[in-house]
Coordinates of C-alpha atoms in Angstrom, one line a residue:
M1 CA 107.9 92.0 107.9
E2 CA 104.6 93.7 108.7
I3 CA 102.2 93.9 105.8
K4 CA 100.4 97.1 105.1
R5 CA 96.9 97.0 103.7
R6 CA 95.7 99.0 100.8
H7 CA 94.5 102.2 102.2
W8 CA 92.1 103.7 99.7
A9 CA 89.6 100.9 100.7
L10 CA 88.8 103.1 103.7
A11 CA 87.2 105.6 101.5
V12 CA 84.2 103.3 101.1
A13 CA 84.1 101.8 104.6
P14 CA 80.8 102.1 106.4
L15 CA 82.2 104.8 108.7
A16 CA 83.4 106.9 105.7
L17 CA 81.4 109.7 104.1
A18 CA 78.3 108.5 102.4
L19 CA 78.7 108.7 98.7
L20 CA 76.3 109.9 96.0
A21 CA 73.6 107.5 95.0
A22 CA 75.0 105.6 92.0
G23 CA 73.8 106.9 88.7
C24 CA 75.1 105.5 85.5
D25 CA 78.2 103.7 86.4
S26 CA 78.3 101.1 83.8
T27 CA 81.6 100.1 82.2
S28 CA 82.2 97.9 79.2
D29 CA 83.9 94.5 79.5
A30 CA 85.0 94.9 76.0
G31 CA 88.7 95.6 75.5
A32 CA 90.3 93.7 78.3
K33 CA 93.7 94.9 79.7
P34 CA 96.0 95.5 76.9
T35 CA 99.5 94.2 76.4
A36 CA 101.9 97.2 76.3
E37 CA 103.5 97.9 72.9
P38 CA 105.6 101.0 73.2
S39 CA 105.3 103.5 70.3
S40 CA 107.6 106.5 69.9
T41 CA 108.9 106.7 73.5
A42 CA 112.2 104.9 74.0
V43 CA 112.0 102.1 76.6
A44 CA 114.3 99.7 78.3
R45 CA 113.6 96.5 76.3
V46 CA 116.1 94.4 78.4
C47 CA 113.9 91.3 78.8
A48 CA 114.0 90.7 75.1
K49 CA 117.8 90.9 75.0
T50 CA 119.9 91.3 78.1
A51 CA 123.5 92.3 77.4
A52 CA 125.7 89.3 77.3
G53 CA 128.5 88.7 79.8
P54 CA 132.1 87.9 79.1
A55 CA 132.7 84.8 77.0
K56 CA 136.0 84.0 78.8
A57 CA 136.9 84.2 82.4
P58 CA 138.4 87.6 83.4
E59 CA 142.0 87.4 84.6
G60 CA 142.2 86.2 88.2
A61 CA 138.5 85.1 88.3
V62 CA 137.4 81.8 89.9
T63 CA 135.6 79.7 87.3
V64 CA 132.4 78.1 88.4
D65 CA 131.3 74.8 86.8
P66 CA 127.6 74.2 86.1
A67 CA 128.2 70.4 86.1
V68 CA 129.1 70.5 89.8
V69 CA 126.1 71.0 92.0
G70 CA 126.8 73.5 94.7
D71 CA 130.0 74.7 93.1
L72 CA 129.2 78.4 93.3
A73 CA 128.3 78.3 97.0
A74 CA 131.3 76.1 97.9
K75 CA 133.9 78.3 96.0
T76 CA 132.4 81.4 97.5
K77 CA 132.9 80.0 100.9
S78 CA 136.5 79.0 100.3
S79 CA 137.6 82.2 98.5
P80 CA 138.6 85.5 100.1
P81 CA 136.6 88.7 100.0
K82 CA 136.7 90.7 96.7
T83 CA 137.0 87.6 94.6
T84 CA 135.5 87.6 91.1
F85 CA 133.6 84.5 90.0
W86 CA 132.9 83.7 86.4
L87 CA 130.0 81.3 85.9
R88 CA 130.3 79.2 82.8
P89 CA 127.4 78.8 80.3
G90 CA 124.8 76.4 81.5
K91 CA 122.4 75.8 84.4
H92 CA 124.1 76.2 87.8
R93 CA 122.4 74.6 90.8
L94 CA 122.8 74.8 94.6
D95 CA 122.6 71.9 96.9
P96 CA 119.0 70.6 97.1
D97 CA 118.4 71.8 100.7
R98 CA 115.7 74.5 100.7
Y99 CA 118.0 76.9 102.7
A100 CA 121.1 76.3 100.5
Q101 CA 122.3 79.7 99.1
V102 CA 125.3 81.7 98.1
I103 CA 126.7 83.8 101.0
P104 CA 129.0 86.3 99.4
K105 CA 131.9 88.0 101.1
E106 CA 132.5 91.8 100.9
G107 CA 133.3 93.1 97.5
N108 CA 132.7 89.8 95.7
R109 CA 131.8 90.0 92.0
Y110 CA 129.6 87.4 90.1
L111 CA 129.8 87.5 86.3
G112 CA 127.7 85.3 84.1
A113 CA 129.0 84.0 80.8
P114 CA 126.5 84.1 77.9
G115 CA 123.8 81.5 78.8
A116 CA 124.8 81.3 82.5
V117 CA 121.7 80.6 84.7
L118 CA 121.5 80.1 88.5
D119 CA 118.4 77.9 88.8
G120 CA 116.7 77.1 92.1
G121 CA 114.8 74.2 90.7
K122 CA 111.7 75.2 92.7
K123 CA 113.5 73.8 95.7
N124 CA 115.9 76.5 97.0
Q125 CA 114.4 79.6 98.7
Y126 CA 117.2 82.0 98.2
A127 CA 120.0 82.6 95.7
F128 CA 122.2 85.2 97.3
G129 CA 122.0 86.2 101.0
G130 CA 124.0 87.4 104.0
S131 CA 125.2 90.8 105.1
A132 CA 128.3 91.3 103.0
R133 CA 128.5 94.8 101.5
N134 CA 129.4 96.0 97.9
V135 CA 128.6 92.7 96.1
T136 CA 128.2 92.9 92.3
I137 CA 126.0 90.6 90.2
R138 CA 126.2 91.1 86.4
H139 CA 125.1 89.2 83.3
L140 CA 123.4 86.4 85.3
T141 CA 120.0 84.9 85.1
V142 CA 118.5 83.9 88.5
Q143 CA 115.3 81.9 88.3
R144 CA 112.9 79.4 89.8
F145 CA 113.6 80.1 93.5
V146 CA 110.8 79.9 96.0
A147 CA 111.2 82.6 98.5
P148 CA 108.3 82.9 101.1
P149 CA 106.0 85.9 100.8
D150 CA 107.6 89.3 101.5
E151 CA 111.1 87.8 101.2
G152 CA 113.5 88.0 98.3
V153 CA 115.7 85.8 96.2
V154 CA 118.6 88.1 95.4
N155 CA 120.1 90.1 98.3
H156 CA 117.8 88.3 100.6
D157 CA 119.1 90.0 103.7
S158 CA 119.1 93.6 102.3
A159 CA 122.8 94.1 102.5
D160 CA 124.2 97.5 101.5
G161 CA 126.0 98.7 98.4
W162 CA 125.0 95.9 96.0
V163 CA 125.1 96.4 92.3
I164 CA 122.9 94.4 90.0
E165 CA 123.4 95.0 86.3
H166 CA 122.4 93.3 83.1
A167 CA 120.8 90.6 85.2
R168 CA 117.6 88.6 84.5
I169 CA 115.7 87.8 87.7
Q170 CA 112.6 85.8 86.8
Y171 CA 110.0 83.1 87.6
N172 CA 110.7 83.3 91.3
S173 CA 108.2 83.2 94.2
G174 CA 108.2 86.1 96.6
A175 CA 110.3 89.1 95.5
G176 CA 112.9 88.7 92.9
L177 CA 115.1 91.1 94.6
M178 CA 115.4 92.9 98.0
A179 CA 117.3 96.2 98.5
G180 CA 119.8 97.7 100.9
A181 CA 121.3 101.2 101.2
R182 CA 123.1 102.6 98.1
Q183 CA 121.9 99.7 96.0
Q184 CA 122.0 100.1 92.2
V185 CA 119.8 98.1 89.9
R186 CA 120.5 98.9 86.3
A187 CA 119.6 97.5 82.9
S188 CA 118.1 94.4 84.3
C189 CA 115.0 92.3 83.7
L190 CA 112.7 91.8 86.7
R191 CA 110.1 89.6 85.2
D192 CA 107.2 87.3 86.3
N193 CA 108.1 87.0 89.9
G194 CA 105.4 85.8 92.3
Q195 CA 105.0 88.9 94.4
Y196 CA 107.3 91.8 93.6
G197 CA 110.0 92.4 91.0
M198 CA 111.8 94.2 93.9
N199 CA 110.8 94.7 97.5
A200 CA 112.8 97.7 98.8
Y201 CA 112.5 96.9 102.5
K202 CA 115.1 96.6 105.2
A203 CA 114.6 96.2 108.9
G204 CA 115.4 99.4 110.7
D205 CA 114.3 101.5 107.8
S206 CA 117.9 102.2 106.7
I207 CA 117.7 102.2 102.9
R208 CA 119.4 105.3 101.5
G209 CA 120.5 106.3 98.1
L210 CA 118.7 103.7 96.0
V211 CA 119.1 103.8 92.2
V212 CA 116.8 101.9 89.8
E213 CA 117.7 102.8 86.3
G214 CA 117.0 101.4 82.8
N215 CA 115.3 98.2 83.9
E216 CA 112.3 96.4 82.5
I217 CA 109.9 95.5 85.3
V218 CA 107.1 93.3 83.8
G219 CA 104.5 90.7 84.7
N220 CA 105.2 90.6 88.5
N221 CA 102.7 89.4 91.1
T222 CA 102.0 86.2 89.2
D223 CA 100.6 84.7 92.5
D224 CA 98.0 87.5 92.7
W225 CA 98.6 88.2 96.4
E226 CA 95.9 90.9 96.6
R227 CA 93.4 88.1 95.9
Q228 CA 95.0 85.8 98.4
R229 CA 95.1 88.5 101.1
E230 CA 92.4 91.0 100.2
G231 CA 93.5 94.5 100.8
C232 CA 97.0 93.6 101.8
G233 CA 98.8 96.2 99.8
C234 CA 101.6 93.7 99.3
T235 CA 102.2 93.6 95.6
G236 CA 103.6 95.6 92.7
G237 CA 106.3 95.9 90.2
I238 CA 108.4 97.5 92.9
K239 CA 107.4 98.3 96.5
F240 CA 109.4 100.8 98.5
W241 CA 109.2 101.0 102.3
A242 CA 110.9 103.9 104.3
V243 CA 113.4 104.6 101.6
N244 CA 115.2 107.9 102.0
G245 CA 116.6 109.1 98.7
A246 CA 115.7 107.2 95.5
D247 CA 116.3 107.8 91.8
I248 CA 113.9 105.8 89.7
R249 CA 114.6 106.7 86.1
G250 CA 114.4 105.3 82.5
N251 CA 112.6 102.1 83.4
W252 CA 109.8 100.3 81.5
V253 CA 107.3 99.3 84.1
H254 CA 104.4 97.4 82.4
D255 CA 101.9 94.6 82.6
N256 CA 102.3 94.0 86.3
R257 CA 99.4 92.5 88.2
G258 CA 98.6 95.4 90.5
T259 CA 100.5 98.7 90.9
G260 CA 103.5 99.5 88.8
L261 CA 105.5 101.5 91.4
W262 CA 104.3 101.8 95.0
A263 CA 106.1 103.8 97.8
D264 CA 104.5 103.1 101.1
T265 CA 105.1 104.5 104.6
N266 CA 107.7 107.2 105.3
N267 CA 109.6 107.3 102.1
N268 CA 111.3 110.6 101.3
D269 CA 113.2 112.3 98.5
F270 CA 112.2 110.4 95.4
R271 CA 112.9 111.4 91.8
I272 CA 110.7 109.4 89.4
E273 CA 111.6 110.5 85.9
N274 CA 111.8 109.5 82.3
N275 CA 110.0 106.2 82.9
V276 CA 107.4 104.5 80.7
I277 CA 104.7 103.1 83.0
E278 CA 101.9 101.3 81.1
A279 CA 99.3 98.6 81.1
N280 CA 99.5 97.7 84.8
D281 CA 96.4 96.3 86.3
G282 CA 96.4 98.9 89.0
A283 CA 97.7 102.4 89.4
A284 CA 100.9 103.4 87.6
L285 CA 102.2 105.0 90.8
I286 CA 101.1 105.2 94.4
Y287 CA 103.0 107.5 96.8
E288 CA 101.5 106.8 100.2
T289 CA 102.2 108.3 103.7
S290 CA 105.5 109.6 102.3
Y291 CA 107.3 112.9 101.7
N292 CA 109.0 115.1 99.1
A293 CA 109.2 113.8 95.6
V294 CA 109.7 115.0 92.0
I295 CA 107.6 113.1 89.4
R296 CA 108.5 114.3 85.9
K297 CA 108.9 113.5 82.3
N298 CA 107.2 110.1 82.5
T299 CA 105.0 108.5 79.9
I300 CA 102.0 106.9 81.7
R301 CA 99.6 104.9 79.5
R302 CA 96.7 102.5 79.8
N303 CA 97.1 101.8 83.6
N304 CA 94.4 100.8 86.1
W305 CA 92.0 99.4 83.6
V306 CA 91.5 96.2 85.5
E307 CA 91.2 97.5 89.1
G308 CA 89.4 100.7 88.1
R309 CA 86.8 98.9 86.1
R310 CA 86.3 96.3 88.8
E311 CA 85.6 99.0 91.5
A312 CA 83.3 100.9 89.2
K313 CA 81.2 97.8 88.6
R314 CA 80.9 97.4 92.4
G315 CA 79.4 100.8 92.5
D316 CA 82.4 102.5 94.2
N317 CA 82.4 106.2 93.6
F318 CA 85.9 106.8 94.8
P319 CA 88.1 108.4 92.1
F320 CA 90.6 105.5 91.6
A321 CA 93.5 107.0 89.7
T322 CA 96.6 106.2 87.7
V323 CA 98.7 108.4 90.0
Y324 CA 97.5 108.2 93.6
L325 CA 98.9 110.3 96.4
S326 CA 97.6 109.1 99.7
E327 CA 98.5 111.1 102.8
S328 CA 101.7 112.2 101.1
G329 CA 103.1 115.7 100.6
G330 CA 105.9 118.1 100.8
E331 CA 107.5 118.7 104.2
P332 CA 110.2 121.3 104.5
R333 CA 111.3 120.0 107.9
I334 CA 112.4 116.7 106.4
R335 CA 115.6 117.1 104.5
A336 CA 115.4 116.3 100.7
R337 CA 116.2 117.7 97.3
T338 CA 112.8 119.3 97.3
D339 CA 110.3 120.4 99.9
K340 CA 107.2 119.6 98.0
I341 CA 105.7 117.0 95.7
E342 CA 106.1 118.3 92.2
I343 CA 104.4 116.5 89.2
Y344 CA 105.2 118.0 85.9
R345 CA 105.9 117.5 82.2
N346 CA 104.3 114.0 82.3
V347 CA 102.0 112.6 79.6
L348 CA 99.1 110.6 80.9
E349 CA 97.2 108.9 78.1
N350 CA 94.1 106.7 78.3
N351 CA 94.5 105.6 81.8
W352 CA 91.6 105.0 84.3
S353 CA 91.3 108.6 85.5
G354 CA 94.2 110.9 86.3
I355 CA 95.7 112.1 89.6
T356 CA 94.0 111.7 93.0
L357 CA 95.2 113.5 96.1
W358 CA 93.6 111.8 99.1
E359 CA 93.7 112.0 102.8
N360 CA 91.9 109.7 105.2
A361 CA 90.7 111.8 108.1
D362 CA 90.7 108.7 110.4
R363 CA 94.3 107.7 109.6
F364 CA 96.9 109.1 112.0
C365 CA 99.3 107.8 114.6
N366 CA 97.7 105.6 117.1
S367 CA 94.4 105.4 115.3
P368 CA 92.9 102.0 114.5
A369 CA 92.4 103.2 111.0
N370 CA 96.2 103.5 110.5
T371 CA 96.7 100.4 108.5
S372 CA 100.5 101.0 108.7
S373 CA 100.0 99.8 112.3
G374 CA 102.8 100.7 114.6
D375 CA 104.2 103.4 112.3
C376 CA 103.9 107.1 113.0
T377 CA 104.9 110.1 110.9
S378 CA 108.5 111.0 110.4
L379 CA 107.9 114.1 112.6
V380 CA 106.9 112.1 115.7
K381 CA 109.4 109.6 117.0
N382 CA 107.3 108.5 120.0
T383 CA 104.0 107.3 118.7
D384 CA 102.5 107.3 122.3
R385 CA 102.6 111.1 122.2
C386 CA 99.8 111.1 119.7
A387 CA 97.0 110.8 122.2
Q388 CA 94.6 113.0 124.1
P389 CA 94.9 115.7 125.3
A390 CA 98.2 116.6 123.5
I391 CA 97.1 115.5 120.0
A392 CA 94.3 118.1 120.0
K393 CA 96.8 121.0 120.2
P394 CA 99.9 122.2 118.3
P395 CA 102.3 120.8 117.3
L396 CA 100.9 117.3 117.5
Y397 CA 97.6 118.1 115.9
A398 CA 99.5 118.6 112.7
D399 CA 102.4 116.3 113.2
C400 CA 100.6 113.1 114.2
R401 CA 98.8 113.1 110.8
W402 CA 100.3 112.3 107.4
K403 CA 99.2 115.2 105.2
T404 CA 98.7 115.6 101.5
Q405 CA 100.1 119.0 101.2
R406 CA 102.4 121.2 99.0
V407 CA 101.6 119.2 95.9
D408 CA 102.3 121.1 92.6
I409 CA 100.8 119.6 89.4
H410 CA 101.7 121.5 86.3
D411 CA 102.6 121.4 82.7
N412 CA 101.3 117.9 82.2
R413 CA 99.2 116.5 79.3
F414 CA 96.2 114.5 80.2
V415 CA 94.6 112.6 77.3
L416 CA 91.4 110.5 77.7
D417 CA 89.5 108.8 74.9
K418 CA 86.7 106.8 76.4
S419 CA 86.3 104.7 73.3
V420 CA 89.9 103.4 73.9
V421 CA 89.5 102.9 77.7
K422 CA 86.0 101.5 76.9
C423 CA 84.2 103.1 79.8
T424 CA 81.2 105.4 80.2
T425 CA 81.9 107.0 83.5
K426 CA 84.2 107.0 86.6
C427 CA 87.3 106.7 84.4
D428 CA 87.5 110.5 83.9
R429 CA 88.4 112.0 87.3
M430 CA 91.0 114.4 88.7
A431 CA 90.5 114.7 92.4
V432 CA 91.5 116.3 95.7
L433 CA 89.4 115.0 98.6
S434 CA 89.0 113.4 102.0
N435 CA 86.4 111.4 103.9
Y436 CA 84.4 112.7 106.8
G437 CA 86.3 112.0 110.1
T438 CA 84.4 109.6 112.3
Y439 CA 86.6 107.6 114.6
P440 CA 88.1 106.7 117.0
D441 CA 86.1 108.5 119.7
W442 CA 89.1 110.5 120.8
S443 CA 90.0 111.7 117.3
P444 CA 90.5 115.5 117.0
Y445 CA 89.9 115.2 113.2
K446 CA 86.1 114.4 113.2
G447 CA 83.9 116.0 110.7
E448 CA 85.1 118.0 107.8
P449 CA 88.4 119.7 108.9
V450 CA 90.6 117.4 106.9
A451 CA 88.5 117.7 103.8
E452 CA 88.6 121.5 104.1
A453 CA 92.3 121.4 104.7
I454 CA 93.3 119.2 101.8
T455 CA 91.1 121.1 99.4
H456 CA 91.7 124.7 100.5
K457 CA 94.5 125.1 103.0
Q458 CA 97.4 122.7 102.3
H459 CA 98.7 124.4 99.1
N460 CA 97.7 121.7 96.7
R461 CA 97.4 123.1 93.2
W462 CA 97.0 122.2 89.6
H463 CA 98.0 124.8 86.9
D464 CA 99.2 125.2 83.3
N465 CA 98.1 121.7 82.3
V466 CA 96.5 120.5 79.0
Y467 CA 93.4 118.3 79.1
L468 CA 92.1 116.5 76.0
G469 CA 88.9 114.6 76.5
P470 CA 85.8 114.7 78.7
W471 CA 87.5 115.3 82.1
K472 CA 85.6 115.8 85.4
F473 CA 87.0 117.0 88.7
V474 CA 86.3 116.0 92.3
A475 CA 86.9 118.3 95.2
H476 CA 86.5 118.0 99.0
D477 CA 84.6 114.7 99.0
P478 CA 83.5 112.1 96.5
S479 CA 80.0 113.7 96.1
R480 CA 81.4 116.9 94.6
V481 CA 81.9 116.2 90.9
L482 CA 82.7 119.4 89.0
N483 CA 83.0 120.5 85.5
F484 CA 86.1 122.5 84.4
G485 CA 84.5 125.9 85.0
K486 CA 83.6 125.1 88.5
W487 CA 87.0 123.5 89.2
Q488 CA 88.6 126.7 88.0
G489 CA 86.2 129.0 89.8
K490 CA 85.7 129.9 93.5
P491 CA 86.2 128.4 96.0
Y492 CA 88.5 125.8 94.4
Q493 CA 90.4 128.0 91.9
Q494 CA 92.4 125.1 90.4
D495 CA 94.1 124.8 87.0
A496 CA 94.8 128.4 86.3
G497 CA 96.4 128.7 82.9
S498 CA 95.2 125.2 81.9
T499 CA 93.2 124.3 78.8
L500 CA 90.5 121.8 78.2
D501 CA 89.2 120.4 74.9
P502 CA 86.3 118.0 76.0
R503 CA 85.7 116.9 72.4
A504 CA 89.2 115.5 71.8
G505 CA 89.8 111.9 71.2
G506 CA 93.1 110.1 71.7

């Protein structure tokens, strides 16, 4: 699987727009990244106590004995499709071969008794693989498998229709879980996996109808892959690639090393609602080169303290944010439940900055700045069409570029108390901006056209929000840092109907 690099780094590349000379950009080291402790908002505390499975084998189920190494894989192989397997209490092991795994048949069900654990012993790479559809895994702990980077332990081959409920997938390398079409992941603990809690990727970009509901997603990326592959964009609590239709609701996403939830490259039709996303090292949410989403009724707290503070110390003036939309927007020509990106009725409290809408003027189909190399927008099927002279004229001038457009941000509450975040500056930004287009030589987007478009012409608007704290606003490019009055006034005319109390604490 191709790895996509983190794309906001391009904002500070030598070819990008020169930033303001750094003024006071100091940040305090005091108060390191907090451990999340939810307050009044209900969260999915499933890692503390995952619902117990059946204490006795259901009628007709095949019983799996933990004392027999390889018993689960062997009985799966010898049983017909749609068999139910009940794993007795205890530690179940596969054969010691690194590629030994369970290959389910269509419609199989795997139920763990209280205390049933499938343990890879740091030897086996995969727990469940193969292409069988409609497999169910419930009440089972899956741990200590060593999948390679970008690969997963459960549903390794991204088969369709799997249901994972009341499971505990933890302490694995790579991704704890992969995803296929119509997969449902509910009330499960995805904890302390080496790269991702879940990597929602399938060859052929055929994931549809994904449901992630009521899970706790915590402590993932223990192997710190962004440090091993700087700028790889290959980590997060969950990463989504080209998923069409996803409901991400009621999850507690916290204390992950890196981003909490990250949708990257031609995702569409997401509903991200009623989640608690807090204390992740990076952004709470990144929606990148993707389309059409509703982000509502989430509680988003204390995110991006680690990465935001680190970049500020380096002198980076880019408005690193807790919700980051990068080349993503509403597109009526792509079928979805909405034709815009709507962000509303969320509470964002004491994060490193707020919402940034960004567009890289040099990132488009066929450009060397397109770090999703080989991918084009969902509007252009033949990437080779995005070349001179056709790219300089309609419709390709618009369709060869992922656009941050039709973003509607309203009825949110933004709270910032710098004494809590322990910062002096650069943690207080709301932004809509682009860089100055510079390359490649044949680019039709050189200069300021993209910055002008994202700021004034692409129907991006804030309105009817409440701001508590010393917020600042960035428009057009990183050098234009505005107070609330200038943000509301011409030519930006943002946040009509919104209120600001700059003296408010937390």
